[in-house]
Every structure is written in structure tokens, then in C-alpha cells.
Coordinates of C-alpha atoms in Angstrom, one line a residue:
M1 CA -5.4 48.1 34.1
D2 CA -7.4 48.3 37.6
A3 CA -8.7 45.8 40.1
Q4 CA -12.4 45.3 39.0
S5 CA -10.9 44.2 34.3
L6 CA -7.8 41.7 36.3
P7 CA -10.6 39.1 36.5
S8 CA -11.5 39.1 33.6
L9 CA -7.9 39.4 32.7
I10 CA -8.2 36.1 33.4
V11 CA -10.8 34.3 32.2
I12 CA -9.4 35.5 28.9
W13 CA -6.2 33.5 30.0
L14 CA -7.9 30.3 31.4
T15 CA -9.2 30.3 28.2
F16 CA -6.6 30.5 26.0
A17 CA -4.7 27.9 28.1
Q18 CA -7.6 25.2 27.8
S19 CA -7.1 25.1 24.1
I20 CA -3.6 24.6 24.1
C21 CA -4.3 22.1 26.4
S22 CA -7.2 20.4 24.8
E23 CA -5.7 20.8 21.2
C24 CA -4.5 17.3 21.8
I25 CA -7.8 16.3 22.0
N26 CA -10.4 15.3 19.3
E27 CA -9.5 17.3 16.9
S28 CA -6.6 16.8 13.3
V29 CA -7.9 13.1 13.8
V30 CA -10.1 11.2 11.0
A31 CA -11.6 8.1 11.8
L32 CA -13.3 5.2 10.6
P33 CA -14.9 2.8 11.4
V34 CA -13.7 -1.4 11.0
T35 CA -17.0 -2.7 9.3
E36 CA -19.6 -5.0 7.2
V37 CA -19.7 -2.9 4.2
V38 CA -22.5 -3.5 2.2
L39 CA -21.6 -2.9 -1.7
S40 CA -23.3 -2.1 -4.1
N41 CA -24.2 -6.4 -5.2
E42 CA -25.9 -5.6 -1.5
H43 CA -23.3 -8.6 -0.3
T44 CA -20.9 -7.5 2.7
V45 CA -17.7 -7.8 3.7
R46 CA -15.8 -6.5 6.4
G47 CA -13.3 -3.3 6.2
V48 CA -13.2 0.3 6.1
P49 CA -16.4 1.9 3.3
I50 CA -14.9 4.3 1.3
S51 CA -17.4 5.9 -1.5
V52 CA -14.8 6.0 -5.1
G53 CA -16.2 8.2 -8.0
T54 CA -19.2 9.8 -9.0
P55 CA -21.7 8.8 -8.5
P56 CA -19.7 7.1 -5.1
T57 CA -19.9 3.3 -5.3
N58 CA -18.7 2.4 -1.6
I59 CA -15.7 -0.3 -1.5
S60 CA -14.6 -1.8 1.5
F61 CA -10.8 -1.2 1.7
L62 CA -8.1 -2.5 4.3
P63 CA -4.8 -1.3 5.2
E64 CA -1.9 -2.4 3.9
A65 CA 1.6 -2.0 5.4
V66 CA 3.9 -3.4 2.4
Y67 CA 2.5 -0.4 0.1
N68 CA 2.4 3.0 0.0
D69 CA -0.4 3.8 -2.7
T70 CA -4.0 3.5 -2.4
W71 CA -5.4 0.3 -5.0
I72 CA -8.3 -0.9 -6.2
Y73 CA -8.9 -3.4 -8.6
N74 CA -11.4 -2.8 -11.2
S75 CA -13.9 -3.7 -13.0
T76 CA -12.9 -4.5 -16.8
E77 CA -10.1 -6.4 -14.8
D78 CA -10.6 -8.6 -11.5
F79 CA -8.4 -11.4 -12.9
C80 CA -10.6 -13.7 -10.0
N81 CA -10.8 -16.9 -13.0
W82 CA -11.1 -19.2 -10.1
T83 CA -14.5 -17.9 -8.8
T84 CA -17.8 -16.3 -9.9
P85 CA -18.0 -12.3 -10.5
A86 CA -20.7 -12.4 -7.6
A87 CA -18.4 -13.7 -5.4
C88 CA -15.2 -12.2 -7.3
F89 CA -16.7 -8.7 -5.8
T90 CA -17.0 -9.5 -3.0
L91 CA -14.2 -11.1 -2.1
R92 CA -13.1 -7.5 -3.3
G93 CA -14.4 -5.4 -1.8
G94 CA -16.4 -4.3 -4.4
L95 CA -14.7 -3.1 -7.9
Y96 CA -13.9 0.2 -9.7
D97 CA -15.4 1.8 -12.3
T98 CA -12.7 4.0 -15.2
N99 CA -16.2 5.4 -15.9
S100 CA -17.0 7.5 -13.6
S101 CA -17.4 11.3 -14.0
T102 CA -14.8 12.5 -12.1
A103 CA -12.4 10.1 -12.9
E104 CA -9.1 10.7 -15.3
L105 CA -7.1 8.2 -16.6
K106 CA -3.1 8.6 -16.5
D107 CA -0.1 7.2 -18.0
D108 CA 1.5 5.9 -15.2
V109 CA 2.5 5.6 -11.8
Q110 CA 4.5 9.5 -12.1
D111 CA 1.3 10.8 -14.3
A112 CA -0.6 9.5 -10.9
G113 CA 1.2 11.9 -8.9
A114 CA 1.5 8.7 -6.7
D115 CA 4.7 6.9 -5.1
A116 CA 7.3 4.9 -7.4
S117 CA 8.2 2.9 -4.6
D118 CA 5.2 0.2 -5.2
T119 CA 5.5 -0.1 -9.1
E120 CA 9.5 -0.2 -9.1
R121 CA 11.8 -3.0 -10.7
A122 CA 13.0 -4.8 -8.3
T123 CA 12.9 -8.1 -5.5
G124 CA 10.3 -7.4 -3.7
P125 CA 7.2 -7.3 -3.3
N126 CA 5.9 -4.4 -6.3
I127 CA 3.1 -4.2 -8.1
W128 CA 5.4 -4.0 -11.8
Y129 CA 1.8 -4.1 -13.6
N130 CA -0.3 -1.5 -13.3
S131 CA -2.6 1.0 -15.0
W132 CA -3.6 4.1 -13.0
A133 CA -6.7 7.2 -12.6
T134 CA -7.0 9.9 -10.7
D135 CA -10.9 9.9 -9.2
D136 CA -12.6 11.3 -6.2
L137 CA -12.8 9.6 -2.5
T138 CA -15.2 10.4 -0.1
F139 CA -15.1 9.4 3.5
G140 CA -16.0 10.4 7.8
G141 CA -16.6 13.8 6.5
V142 CA -13.4 14.3 4.3
K143 CA -13.4 14.3 0.6
L144 CA -9.6 14.3 -1.5
T145 CA -10.5 15.1 -5.7
G146 CA -8.0 14.1 -8.0
Y147 CA -5.9 11.0 -5.5
P148 CA -4.6 8.6 -6.7
L149 CA -5.7 5.3 -7.9
G150 CA -3.7 2.5 -8.4
M151 CA -5.1 -0.9 -10.1
P152 CA -3.1 -4.0 -10.3
G153 CA -2.3 -5.2 -13.5
F154 CA -2.7 -9.2 -12.0
D155 CA -4.2 -11.0 -8.5
I156 CA -1.8 -9.0 -6.3
F157 CA -2.9 -11.5 -3.6
T158 CA 0.2 -14.3 -4.1
P159 CA 2.7 -15.6 -1.6
Y160 CA 5.1 -12.4 -2.9
N161 CA 2.5 -9.8 -2.8
S162 CA -0.6 -8.9 -0.3
P163 CA -1.5 -11.8 1.5
T164 CA -5.1 -9.4 1.1
D165 CA -7.5 -10.2 -1.0
Q166 CA -10.3 -6.7 -1.6
A167 CA -8.4 -3.3 -1.7
Q168 CA -5.6 -2.5 0.1
I169 CA -4.8 1.4 2.0
G170 CA -1.0 2.1 2.0
V171 CA -0.3 3.1 4.9
G172 CA 3.7 2.4 4.6
S173 CA 6.3 5.3 5.2
N174 CA 6.0 7.4 1.7
S175 CA 2.0 6.8 2.4
T176 CA -0.4 8.9 0.4
F177 CA -2.9 8.2 2.1
L178 CA -1.4 9.8 4.6
T179 CA 0.1 12.2 2.6
A180 CA -3.2 13.7 1.3
L181 CA -4.5 14.1 4.7
K182 CA -1.9 15.5 5.9
E183 CA -1.5 18.4 3.0
A184 CA -6.0 18.9 3.2
G185 CA -5.5 20.2 6.1
K186 CA -7.4 17.1 8.2
I187 CA -4.2 15.6 10.3
I188 CA -0.8 16.8 12.6
S189 CA 1.3 13.8 11.9
R190 CA 1.9 11.0 9.7
S191 CA 0.6 8.2 11.5
Y192 CA -1.8 5.7 11.6
S193 CA -3.9 3.5 14.0
W194 CA -5.4 0.3 13.5
W195 CA -7.7 -2.3 15.7
F196 CA -9.2 -4.8 14.0
G197 CA -12.6 -5.9 16.4
L198 CA -13.5 -8.0 16.7
V199 CA -14.9 -11.1 14.7
G200 CA -15.6 -13.7 17.5
A201 CA -18.0 -16.9 17.4
I202 CA -20.2 -15.9 19.8
A203 CA -22.6 -12.4 19.8
D204 CA -20.5 -11.0 22.0
A205 CA -16.8 -11.3 20.3
Q206 CA -18.7 -9.4 17.4
M207 CA -17.7 -5.1 17.9
D208 CA -17.0 -3.0 15.5
G209 CA -13.1 -1.6 14.6
L210 CA -11.5 1.5 13.5
L211 CA -8.8 2.7 11.3
A212 CA -7.6 6.2 12.8
F213 CA -5.0 8.7 10.8
G214 CA -3.4 10.3 12.8
G215 CA -3.7 9.7 16.1
Y216 CA -5.3 6.8 17.7
D217 CA -8.2 6.4 20.7
T218 CA -7.9 6.3 24.4
A219 CA -11.5 4.4 25.4
K220 CA -9.8 1.9 23.1
V221 CA -6.0 0.8 24.7
T222 CA -5.7 -0.7 28.2
G223 CA -2.4 -1.0 30.3
N224 CA 1.0 -0.4 30.0
N225 CA 2.0 -0.6 26.3
Y226 CA 5.0 -1.6 24.0
T227 CA 6.7 1.3 21.7
K228 CA 9.3 0.2 19.6
A229 CA 11.8 1.9 16.8
L230 CA 10.1 1.3 13.8
A231 CA 13.8 -0.8 12.1
P232 CA 13.6 -0.1 8.1
S233 CA 11.8 -2.1 5.6
S234 CA 13.0 -5.2 4.7
L235 CA 11.7 -8.8 2.4
S236 CA 11.8 -10.8 6.0
C237 CA 9.6 -7.5 7.3
T238 CA 8.2 -5.4 5.0
S239 CA 6.6 -3.2 7.5
G240 CA 9.1 -2.8 9.3
M241 CA 7.5 -3.7 12.7
N242 CA 10.1 -7.1 14.4
V243 CA 9.5 -8.1 17.7
I244 CA 11.2 -11.1 18.7
V245 CA 7.9 -13.8 19.8
S246 CA 9.5 -15.4 22.6
D247 CA 7.2 -17.1 23.7
L248 CA 2.6 -18.6 23.7
V249 CA 0.9 -19.9 26.6
L250 CA -1.4 -22.1 26.2
N251 CA -4.1 -20.8 29.2
F252 CA -6.6 -24.1 30.3
P253 CA -10.2 -23.8 31.0
N254 CA -8.5 -25.4 34.0
G255 CA -6.7 -22.5 35.6
T256 CA -3.5 -24.2 34.5
D257 CA -0.6 -22.4 31.9
A258 CA 1.9 -24.4 28.8
S259 CA 4.3 -23.6 26.9
I260 CA 4.3 -24.0 23.3
I261 CA 7.5 -22.3 22.5
S262 CA 9.1 -24.3 25.6
P263 CA 12.6 -25.0 26.0
Y264 CA 13.0 -23.6 22.3
S265 CA 13.9 -20.2 20.9
G266 CA 11.9 -17.5 19.9
L267 CA 10.2 -16.8 16.8
S268 CA 11.5 -14.3 15.0
S269 CA 9.0 -12.1 14.3
C270 CA 6.8 -9.0 11.9
I271 CA 3.6 -7.0 12.9
R272 CA 1.9 -7.4 9.4
P273 CA -1.7 -6.1 10.1
D274 CA -2.6 -6.3 7.0
F275 CA -2.3 -10.5 6.9
P276 CA -4.5 -12.6 7.9
G277 CA -4.7 -15.1 10.9
I278 CA -3.6 -14.2 14.2
F279 CA 0.5 -15.9 14.2
T280 CA 2.2 -18.2 11.5
F281 CA 5.2 -19.7 13.2
P282 CA 6.8 -23.6 11.9
W283 CA 4.5 -26.7 12.2
D284 CA 7.9 -28.8 13.6
P285 CA 8.0 -28.3 16.9
Y286 CA 5.9 -25.4 18.2
Y287 CA 2.7 -26.1 16.2
N288 CA 3.1 -30.0 16.9
S289 CA 3.4 -29.3 20.2
F290 CA 0.7 -27.0 20.5
E291 CA -1.3 -30.3 19.4
A292 CA 0.5 -32.5 21.6
L293 CA -0.1 -29.9 24.9
T294 CA -3.8 -29.5 23.2
A295 CA -4.5 -33.4 22.8
T296 CA -6.2 -31.9 19.8
S297 CA -5.4 -33.6 16.5
N298 CA -6.7 -30.8 13.0
I299 CA -8.3 -32.5 10.0
G300 CA -6.9 -29.4 8.0
R301 CA -6.1 -26.6 6.1
E302 CA -9.3 -23.9 6.3
Q303 CA -9.1 -22.9 1.5
G304 CA -12.9 -21.8 2.2
T305 CA -12.5 -18.0 -0.3
G306 CA -12.2 -15.1 1.3
G307 CA -10.6 -16.8 3.7
Y308 CA -8.2 -16.9 6.8
G309 CA -5.7 -20.3 5.6
G310 CA -6.9 -21.4 9.6
M311 CA -6.8 -25.1 11.3
L312 CA -9.8 -27.0 10.8
Y313 CA -10.5 -28.9 13.9
W314 CA -14.1 -30.4 14.9
P315 CA -16.1 -29.4 17.5
G316 CA -16.3 -31.1 20.3
E317 CA -12.6 -32.1 19.4
V318 CA -10.8 -28.5 19.6
Y319 CA -9.3 -26.1 22.5
F320 CA -11.6 -24.4 24.5
G321 CA -8.6 -22.2 26.0
D322 CA -7.7 -19.0 26.1
L323 CA -3.1 -18.0 23.7
T324 CA -1.7 -15.4 25.9
I325 CA 1.2 -13.9 23.3
E326 CA 4.3 -12.8 24.9
I327 CA 7.0 -10.1 22.9
D328 CA 10.2 -9.9 24.0
S329 CA 9.8 -11.4 27.1
F330 CA 8.2 -9.5 29.1
F331 CA 5.1 -7.4 27.0
K332 CA 1.8 -9.6 26.9
I333 CA -1.0 -10.2 24.8
R334 CA -3.9 -12.3 26.2
I335 CA -6.4 -14.0 23.2
P336 CA -9.6 -15.3 24.0
N337 CA -10.5 -18.5 23.0
E338 CA -13.6 -16.7 21.7
L339 CA -11.2 -15.0 19.0
L340 CA -8.9 -17.8 18.9
V341 CA -11.7 -20.3 17.7
I342 CA -14.2 -19.0 15.2
H343 CA -16.1 -19.8 12.0
P344 CA -14.9 -20.3 9.8
S345 CA -15.9 -18.1 6.6
N346 CA -16.1 -18.8 2.3
I347 CA -18.1 -16.6 -0.3
V348 CA -20.4 -18.4 -2.2
D349 CA -21.1 -18.3 -5.4
N350 CA -23.9 -15.9 -5.2
G351 CA -21.0 -13.2 -3.9
R352 CA -22.4 -13.9 -0.5
T353 CA -20.8 -14.9 3.0
Q354 CA -21.4 -17.9 4.6
Y355 CA -20.0 -20.2 7.2
N356 CA -19.6 -23.0 8.3
D357 CA -21.0 -24.7 12.2
T358 CA -20.4 -27.7 11.1
V359 CA -16.2 -27.2 11.8
R360 CA -14.4 -25.1 13.9
E361 CA -11.0 -23.0 13.1
V362 CA -8.0 -22.7 14.9
L363 CA -6.8 -18.9 13.6
L364 CA -3.1 -20.1 13.7
D365 CA -1.7 -20.3 10.5
P366 CA 2.1 -23.0 10.8
T367 CA 3.9 -23.1 8.4
V368 CA 5.3 -26.2 6.5
G369 CA 8.2 -27.2 3.0
V370 CA 10.6 -24.9 2.8
N371 CA 8.5 -22.1 4.0
Q372 CA 9.4 -23.1 7.6
G373 CA 11.7 -21.2 8.4
D374 CA 10.0 -18.1 6.8
T375 CA 9.7 -15.3 9.4
S376 CA 6.6 -15.4 11.3
I377 CA 3.8 -12.7 11.5
L378 CA 1.5 -10.9 13.6
G379 CA -1.3 -11.0 11.7
R380 CA -4.8 -9.0 11.3
H381 CA -6.6 -10.9 14.0
F382 CA -4.3 -10.9 16.8
F383 CA -5.4 -7.1 16.5
Q384 CA -9.2 -8.4 17.8
A385 CA -6.3 -8.2 21.2
A386 CA -4.1 -6.0 20.6
Y387 CA -4.7 -2.5 19.9
L388 CA -1.5 -0.7 17.3
L389 CA 0.0 2.3 16.7
V390 CA 2.2 3.8 14.3
N391 CA 3.2 7.0 13.6
Y392 CA 6.3 8.1 11.3
D393 CA 7.2 11.4 12.7
S394 CA 8.8 9.4 16.1
D395 CA 9.3 6.0 13.7
S396 CA 8.5 4.6 16.4
F397 CA 5.6 1.9 16.2
T398 CA 3.1 0.9 19.7
I399 CA 1.4 -1.6 21.3
W400 CA -1.0 -2.3 23.9
Q401 CA -4.0 -5.2 25.4
A402 CA -7.1 -2.7 23.1
N403 CA -10.0 -2.4 25.5
A404 CA -13.2 -3.9 23.5
T405 CA -15.8 -0.7 23.3
T406 CA -18.2 1.7 21.6
E407 CA -16.6 4.7 23.1
S408 CA -14.4 6.6 22.0
S409 CA -11.7 9.3 22.8
L410 CA -9.7 10.5 19.4
L411 CA -5.8 12.2 20.6
S412 CA -4.0 13.6 17.5
L413 CA -0.9 13.2 17.9
G414 CA 1.9 16.1 17.1
N415 CA 4.9 17.6 17.5
E416 CA 3.3 20.4 21.1
C417 CA 0.8 17.0 22.0
P418 CA 1.6 14.7 24.2
D419 CA 2.9 11.3 22.3
P420 CA 3.1 7.5 23.2
G421 CA 4.6 7.0 19.8
S422 CA 7.9 9.1 19.6
K423 CA 9.8 7.6 23.5
V424 CA 11.4 4.8 22.6
A425 CA 13.8 2.8 24.9
K426 CA 16.2 5.0 26.6
N427 CA 18.2 1.9 25.5
D428 CA 17.7 1.6 22.3
T429 CA 19.2 2.8 19.3
S430 CA 20.7 1.3 16.5
D431 CA 18.9 -2.5 17.8
S432 CA 16.0 -2.7 17.2
N433 CA 15.1 -5.3 19.1
T434 CA 15.2 -3.0 22.2
A435 CA 11.6 -1.2 23.3
Q436 CA 10.2 -0.4 26.2
S437 CA 7.1 -0.6 28.0
T438 CA 6.6 -0.9 31.9
S439 CA 4.6 -5.0 31.6
S440 CA 1.4 -6.2 34.1
P441 CA -0.8 -8.8 34.1
L442 CA -3.4 -7.7 31.5
P443 CA -7.5 -8.7 30.9
S444 CA -8.9 -10.4 28.5
A445 CA -9.6 -8.7 25.1
T446 CA -13.3 -8.9 25.7
E447 CA -13.3 -7.6 29.2
G448 CA -15.6 -4.6 29.8
R449 CA -16.9 -4.9 26.7
T450 CA -20.3 -2.6 27.3
S451 CA -21.2 0.0 24.6
D452 CA -22.1 2.1 28.5
I453 CA -19.0 2.4 30.7
S454 CA -19.8 2.2 33.9
D455 CA -17.7 4.6 36.8
D456 CA -16.6 0.9 38.2
T457 CA -15.2 -0.3 34.9
I458 CA -13.1 3.6 34.3
S459 CA -11.8 2.7 37.5
E460 CA -11.1 -0.3 36.8
N461 CA -8.5 0.9 33.6
S462 CA -7.5 3.7 35.7
S463 CA -5.8 0.6 38.4
E464 CA -4.5 -1.6 35.9
S465 CA -3.1 1.0 33.9
N466 CA -1.4 2.4 37.1
G467 CA -3.1 5.7 37.7
I468 CA -3.5 8.4 35.8
S469 CA -1.4 7.3 31.9
S470 CA 2.4 10.1 30.7
E471 CA -0.4 11.6 28.8
A472 CA -2.6 12.7 31.2
I473 CA -0.1 13.9 34.2
A474 CA 2.7 16.2 30.5
G475 CA -2.1 17.8 29.5
I476 CA -2.2 18.2 33.6
A477 CA 1.4 19.8 33.9
V478 CA 1.3 21.8 30.3
A479 CA -2.6 23.1 31.7
A480 CA -0.8 23.8 35.1
A481 CA 1.8 26.0 33.4
F482 CA 0.6 28.1 31.8
V483 CA -2.6 29.0 34.1
S484 CA 0.3 29.5 36.7
G485 CA 1.7 31.6 34.7
G486 CA -0.1 33.6 33.4
L487 CA -1.6 34.7 36.6
V488 CA 1.6 35.9 38.5
V489 CA 2.3 38.1 35.1
L490 CA -1.3 39.2 35.2
A491 CA -0.8 39.8 38.8
F492 CA 2.7 41.4 38.6
L493 CA 1.4 44.0 36.0
Y494 CA -1.3 44.5 38.4
I495 CA 1.0 45.2 40.4
L496 CA 3.4 48.0 38.1
R497 CA 0.3 49.8 37.5
R498 CA -0.9 50.4 41.0
R499 CA 1.8 51.7 42.4
K500 CA 2.6 53.4 38.6
R501 CA -1.1 54.6 39.8
Q502 CA 0.1 56.1 43.0
A503 CA 3.4 57.2 42.1
T504 CA 1.6 60.3 39.3
I505 CA -1.3 61.3 42.3
A506 CA 2.4 61.6 44.9
S507 CA 3.8 63.5 42.2
A508 CA 0.8 66.0 41.4
D509 CA 0.9 66.5 45.2
S510 CA 4.0 67.5 45.2
S511 CA 4.2 69.7 42.7
T512 CA 0.8 71.2 44.4
Q513 CA 2.9 72.2 47.0
L514 CA 6.2 73.6 45.8
T515 CA 4.8 76.7 43.6
P516 CA 6.3 78.4 43.6
A517 CA 3.8 80.7 45.6
N518 CA 4.8 78.3 48.6
Q519 CA 6.8 79.8 51.1
N520 CA 9.7 77.8 50.8
N521 CA 10.0 79.4 47.4
G522 CA 10.7 75.2 45.6
Y523 CA 12.7 74.6 48.5
D524 CA 13.0 71.7 51.7
F525 CA 12.3 72.3 54.8
N526 CA 16.5 73.1 54.6
G527 CA 16.5 75.4 52.0
Q528 CA 18.2 73.1 49.5
P529 CA 16.2 72.4 46.2
P530 CA 13.9 69.4 46.3
V531 CA 15.4 67.0 45.4
Y532 CA 13.2 63.6 43.2
E533 CA 13.1 60.1 43.2
P534 CA 10.8 58.9 40.0
M535 CA 11.0 56.0 38.4
S536 CA 13.0 56.2 36.8
Q537 CA 13.5 55.5 33.9
E538 CA 9.4 54.2 33.5
M539 CA 8.4 51.1 33.3
Q540 CA 6.8 50.1 31.1
E541 CA 3.8 46.2 29.8
M542 CA 5.8 44.8 27.1
G543 CA 4.9 45.3 23.6
G544 CA 2.5 44.1 21.2
D545 CA -0.6 44.7 18.4
A546 CA -4.6 44.3 21.4
Q547 CA -5.4 41.6 19.0
A548 CA -5.0 37.7 20.2
R549 CA -3.9 35.3 17.1
E550 CA -4.5 31.7 17.7
M551 CA -0.9 30.0 17.9
S552 CA -0.2 27.8 15.4
A553 CA -0.1 25.0 13.9
D554 CA 1.3 23.9 11.1
Q555 CA -19.5 -9.1 8.8
K556 CA -26.9 -19.3 7.6
P557 CA -24.6 -22.1 8.3
I558 CA -23.6 -24.2 4.9
E559 CA -20.9 -27.2 5.4
L560 CA -17.2 -26.0 4.2
S561 CA -15.3 -27.1 0.5
I562 CA -12.5 -28.0 2.0
Q563 CA -10.8 -27.3 -1.9
K564 CA -9.5 -24.1 -4.0
S565 CA -7.5 -23.6 -6.8
R566 CA -4.6 -20.9 -5.6
A567 CA -2.6 -21.4 -3.2
S568 CA -2.9 -22.4 0.1
H569 CA -0.6 -21.9 2.0
R570 CA 1.0 -18.4 2.2
T571 CA 4.8 -17.0 2.6
T572 CA 6.3 -14.5 3.2
A573 CA 9.5 -15.1 0.8
Y574 CA 9.6 -13.4 -2.7
E575 CA 11.1 -12.6 -5.3
L576 CA 10.4 -10.8 -8.6
G577 CA 7.6 -8.2 -8.9
S578 CA 5.1 -10.4 -11.9
P579 CA 2.5 -12.2 -11.4

């Protein structure tokens, strides 16, 4: 190696180091929008757009933490006997036609190659009656061929099963969707992240969300996070994401605060990204406290088709402040009023979603009667203000305050990447009620919402996060280690090569002087035989082939009807999995 070749080798090494340090960024993440999906009936329903079958049918899916398989209602069995076929089509997010040219009917869940846990005859939210097919799914530039699809044999929107009316992507711990993506090489880790987006009462509080597989969007999180170990799935919390809601704080427009929970104890709660509404909790004493503190009185519960089950109020008599939800006494998520109080929606007979401007809906769901003792639920609309990451590889989940933005910066999770969901609290053992976070006052979820983030906004977000994140620091450290290590090795090899060349020249000169023609006849001036001090066991470069290889890596106004034929309240109680 000569001095002229050293810069070239340094460039090669820097390129290699850069490729390693950027390997996690925007690689191996399948990111899908949560948006108003246009169905074949030309109406919309909020969800994740996935095309099914051939010719492709646009279906609106939602993630379902209860199940592991993918469930979709078919066109011959929609189970909507309380409404019109047109309204049912929208409610279901579209219907699957098994006459698709690529559909192949299967005998059962095993024959379809899906996970059998969703259909087991056991106590819980299981779908005993079902049929199966395999077909092609297309989404986000990805195509899964022969993918297993379960079709329920009854309406699984019941107190004992899923609270989601439409098609569902099971994202449980044995998710067939995650498995298919990983086997296809589209993701590295068995993980998903969820931000529902904004479905608020005003235009500025409306924005598409994101469902990402294999990683999360760092642009959509802000501040410190809350990370905790996943608990085993149970009847009280099928998702395994158990938390204690230690306080519910009313943030009044005049700047004063009031606690709904104090002096009562905290609420054992379950995170359910599929469940409609922000929070379910007992009417007595907690919702009574809410109405007493806010001096409001509800006029009933929302019961429209496709609605969220919140409490209704006259527009001038509704709460106008924010709500802060405190988890485990230290981590806080603030929900602005425009996300807490909305215009109720209803899917009318022609299949269109209409909004009622004559009343307001508070997205809180108080439980009553026999359901009052149910585990409370942090649901889908909580994830307007919060961002969720679930990492099954590390058996953990992480929550951040959401940063509502259209900007995106995807981070893939994997063994070789810094993983915020892989670090459970140091004091977390078998007790799943321990968690880690360093909490600080967080901004409203609708702060800084813009399609173009200015330098000031970036600086503000950075300061809220107390500087550079630990993931960025880890990435920088890895980069520095590779670069500095490479430079040291290259410099060492260069010095060795130079010394070897000098030694060779010196040896050649010495040989000339010690020829038989030399007047000393091969001896030194003292008449002794010449003593050679060559580099003993001559040093060589490390062996290896010359070919560089990449490291392996494994959604106008009309009055709402306050009637509905189905159950007016959802519960988490479970019985045997029959309709």
C-alpha cells in the first residue's frame, strides 16, 4: 500500500461505515396510511387501505390487538340485519368477494395456514364459527400472495369479541400478517406502531394517521416515552398492555386544573388500539365527578351506526377544556378539546357517513351496572394524542406523546439497530406494573401541526426531548466506532507496509556490499560473519478474499337518531366464543 492509495481506502471504509449506521433508517418498514378509504360504493370509511383479490377490491382495515389472524366479512354473509345493505357495506369497510380469480377456499384455519388461536373453543373472544380462503393482498408496494383470510360466521362486533365493525388485521403476538411480512423479507422485527391520526371537530384537527410494520415514525413522536413489558394476554386485558391510569386531570380554559380521580384510587386499565373512544371507566364515582367538576349534564349516549359510544351534550353545555391522562403517576398525555369533543357521526341508509352539528360527543365511555367493574380501556381515539409501538421481539410496548405532522422519518427495528422498545425498566421483573420513563411537561397533540416543519419547530421538539435522543446518540457512537476503528487499522497497515518496503531496500543494499567481491569477503570490519536482523516471522496483512461483502441481516349535518338495535355499551367481560 502506498500513500496515494490510502485516501481511496478511507473513502471505502467511510462508505461502509455509513451504510451500517444508516441501515435502520427507512429500511425494512412497511408504512400504511390511516385515512378515509374510498370504497367501491364511492363512500369512505377511516382505516388502512388494502386491495384484496383479483380484480382488486379496496377494503378499509383496522388493526386488532385481540386477534392474530386477518378477518374480513364477505359479500354473502355481512351479518348486518339492523341496517341496509348499503350502510353495511360502508360499516364493514367493504366486503370481500370470494369469487375473486385468485381466491382459493380452504377447509379450515389450518388448511389456510393461519394461526388457530383465534378460533379455539375456549373462553375468550374467539371466533368459533368461520370460513377461510387464501387470496392476494396488495398494499404500500407490497404484494402477499396466497395470504390466509378468515371470514366470521357471525357479527363479531359484540361485547365478547371485537369492538371493530370493519375488516381487521390481527396484530397479536402470533400475528400472521407480521409473520408474512417477515418471511417475505419486508420487515426485520415482529413489531408494529400505531397513530390513529386526527379526527377532531375542526379542520385543523384532522389528519391522516399511520400504521407501520417493522418499526415506527420518529417524526410523529415527541418528548419522553413510557416503555413497559408486555404481559401475557388475559380475559381482562387481551392485548397484554396493562397500565394504571393514576389520574384524569381536567385542564380548564382559564388555566386551572382539577382531578377526576382524586381522592379515589387509580384505575387498572388495558391499552386497546382497536377500541373506539378515548377511555372507558366507571360512571360511579368517576364520571359523576367529571360532570360535577365541569358543571355539565349529558343528554344520552351516542348510538349511531358506526359511532363511538361517547356521551352526548348540547353544544353550549359541553366541556370546553382539555384532558390529561396520567399513567403510573408520572407519564402524561394531554388531549386537546378539539380531539376530546367531536361532532357525532352516523352511517345512514345510503352508505354515506354524515355528521350531526346539533349535538357534541365527548369521547369518554362510562361503564354502568354489571360492567362497572370491568377493566378500563384506553382506546383508539387515545391514539390521536399518543403514539404506540409494540415490539414482540423485545416483549415490550412504548408510548409517546404524538407529534401531529405529515412529515415522516421511518426507523426500522432490528437486532443491529438502537431499539427504544427493547429497554424495559431496570426494576421490571415479573411484575408487569413497572415501567420506565423520564417524564416532563408535554405539548398538546395538535401543536406544531404543519406539512412543513420549520427550524424553530425542530429546535423546540428537540428541547422537549431533552436534546438528542438515546437512539441518535447510539447511532452516532456506532458510526464513530466504525470510522475511528477503520482509520486506525488503515494507518497501521500503511505503516507496516512502509516499514517493510524500507527494510527490503535496506536489505538489498546490504546484499550488494556483502558479495564475494567485497574486500572484506563477506565479513564485517571486525572480521566476523555478518549478523542479519530481519523482521522475524515477517508480518503480513490479515487474510481474506478481495471481494467486499454486505453484512447479513437476517374519513352534511343531519340529526342523529339515538336509537340502535345493537347493545348500547361495550364491555370487556367474556364468555364462551359463540355469537
